[in-house]
C-alpha positions as MATLAB code, in Angstrom:
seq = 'XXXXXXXXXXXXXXXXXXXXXXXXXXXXXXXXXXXXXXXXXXXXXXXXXXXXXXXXXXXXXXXXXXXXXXXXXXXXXXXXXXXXXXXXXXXXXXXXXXXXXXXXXXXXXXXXXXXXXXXXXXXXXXXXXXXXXXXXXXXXXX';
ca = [
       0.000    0.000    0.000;
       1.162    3.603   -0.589;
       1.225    5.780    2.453;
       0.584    8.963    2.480;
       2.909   11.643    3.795;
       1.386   14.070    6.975;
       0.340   17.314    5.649;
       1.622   20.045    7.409;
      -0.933   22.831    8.365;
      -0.400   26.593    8.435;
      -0.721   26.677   12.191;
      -0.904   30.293   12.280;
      -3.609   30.797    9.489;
      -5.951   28.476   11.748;
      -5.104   30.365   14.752;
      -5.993   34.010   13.459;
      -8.992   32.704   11.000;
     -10.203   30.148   14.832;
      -9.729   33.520   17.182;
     -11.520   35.788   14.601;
     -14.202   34.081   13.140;
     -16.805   34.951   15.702;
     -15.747   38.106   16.083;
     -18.978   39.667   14.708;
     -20.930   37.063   15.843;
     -23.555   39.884   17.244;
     -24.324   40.564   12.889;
     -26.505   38.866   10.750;
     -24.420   36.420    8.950;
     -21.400   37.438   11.329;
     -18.816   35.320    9.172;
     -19.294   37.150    6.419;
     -18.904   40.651    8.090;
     -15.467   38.949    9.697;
     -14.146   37.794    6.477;
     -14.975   41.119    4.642;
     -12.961   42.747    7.328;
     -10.313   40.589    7.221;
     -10.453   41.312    3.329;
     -10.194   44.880    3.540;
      -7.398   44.399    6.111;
      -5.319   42.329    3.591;
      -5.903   38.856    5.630;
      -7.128   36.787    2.138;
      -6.140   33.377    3.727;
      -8.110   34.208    6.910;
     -11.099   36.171    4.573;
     -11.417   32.309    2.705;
     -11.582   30.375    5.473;
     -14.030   32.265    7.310;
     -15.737   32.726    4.804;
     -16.695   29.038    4.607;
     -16.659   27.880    8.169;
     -19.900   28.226    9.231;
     -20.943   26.264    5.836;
     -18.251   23.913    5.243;
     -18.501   20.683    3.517;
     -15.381   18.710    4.274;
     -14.741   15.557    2.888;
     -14.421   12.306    5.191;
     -10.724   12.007    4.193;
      -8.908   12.417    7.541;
      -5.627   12.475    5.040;
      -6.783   15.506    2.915;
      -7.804   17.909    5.454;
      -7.258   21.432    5.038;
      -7.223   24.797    7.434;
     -10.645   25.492    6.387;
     -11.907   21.528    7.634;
      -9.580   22.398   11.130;
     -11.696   25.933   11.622;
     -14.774   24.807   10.820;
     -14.197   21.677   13.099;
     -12.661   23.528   15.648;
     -16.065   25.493   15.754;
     -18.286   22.516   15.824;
     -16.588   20.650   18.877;
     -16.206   24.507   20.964;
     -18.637   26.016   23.167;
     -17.079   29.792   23.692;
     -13.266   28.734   24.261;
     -13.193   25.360   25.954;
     -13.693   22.347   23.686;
     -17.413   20.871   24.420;
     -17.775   18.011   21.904;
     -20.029   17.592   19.197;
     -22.697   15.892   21.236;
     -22.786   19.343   23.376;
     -21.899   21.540   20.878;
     -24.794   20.607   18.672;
     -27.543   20.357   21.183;
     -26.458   23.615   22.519;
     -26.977   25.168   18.489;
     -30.590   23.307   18.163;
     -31.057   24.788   21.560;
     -29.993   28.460   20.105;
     -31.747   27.968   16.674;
     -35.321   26.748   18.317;
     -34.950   30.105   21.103;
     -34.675   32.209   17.824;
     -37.644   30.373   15.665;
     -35.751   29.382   12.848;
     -37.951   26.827   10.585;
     -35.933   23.429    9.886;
     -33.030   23.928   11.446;
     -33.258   21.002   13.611;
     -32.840   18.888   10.886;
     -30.105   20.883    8.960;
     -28.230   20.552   12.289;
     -28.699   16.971   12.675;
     -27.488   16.395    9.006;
     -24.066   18.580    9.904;
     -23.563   16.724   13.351;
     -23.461   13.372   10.911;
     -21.185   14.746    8.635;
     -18.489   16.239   11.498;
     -19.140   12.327   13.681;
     -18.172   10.957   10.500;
     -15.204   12.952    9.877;
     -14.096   12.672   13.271;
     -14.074    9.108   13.544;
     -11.843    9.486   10.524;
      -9.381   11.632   12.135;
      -9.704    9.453   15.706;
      -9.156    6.276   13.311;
      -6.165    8.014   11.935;
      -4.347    9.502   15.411;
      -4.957    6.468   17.069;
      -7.170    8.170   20.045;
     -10.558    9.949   20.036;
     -10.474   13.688   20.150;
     -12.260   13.465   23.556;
      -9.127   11.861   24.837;
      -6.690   14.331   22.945;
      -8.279   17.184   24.233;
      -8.879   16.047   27.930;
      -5.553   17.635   29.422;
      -6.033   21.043   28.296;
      -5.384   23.660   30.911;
      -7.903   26.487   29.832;
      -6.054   28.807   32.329;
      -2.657   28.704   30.789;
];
């Protein structure tokens, strides 16, 4: 079998584009005001990928990931700035979407919590661990 070299990931481009992609979050469709600010700023990179977080279709392939698949992941496992899980994380956004009446989002939700379980078993598959166990020594306060 052919093996596939690691990718290595522009750790700072998913830093800045995970610290300011809910920094509008207040605005309707808050990651498009972020990513036009980041535009005008001269932050393309950052402008693409938060662009498509809140959106994102990433493929299954724990080999092919990209910056974009990290962010958008990053966002769907995080409640405010401690990792929650994407049991939490998604019951907490059906919670949010039902306070604010939106029609069908239940099941839109549902769909995207299938696609990121999926992906993340590909990802645990591939590290060897689940991501619960990866992130379970974080010290929040350092």
């Amino acid at each position: 079998t052919c093996r596939t070299e690691p990718r290595l990931f522009d750790i700072e481009l998913i830093r800045a584009s995970g610290l300011l992609h809910d920094m509008a979050r207040v605005e309707e469709r808050h990651w498009d005001v972020c990513a036009d600010w980041c535009r005008d700023m001269g932050y393309p990179e950052e402008e693409q990928v938060i662009r498509v977080h809140m959106m994102y279709q990433y493929t299954n392939d724990a080999a092919h990931l990209t910056e974009a698949d990290l962010v958008s992941l990053g966002d769907r496992l995080s409640l405010e700035d401690h990792y929650a899980g994407l049991d939490l994380r998604m019951d907490y956004i059906i919670k949010k979407a039902e306070r604010h009446g939106a029609p069908g989002a239940r099941e839109a939700i549902l769909k995207r919590k299938e696609e990121t379980r999926k992906l993340l078993e590909a990802i645990e598959h591939r590290i060897g661990m689940t991501i619960d166990e990866l992130m379970k020594d974080i010290d929040y306060e350092n």
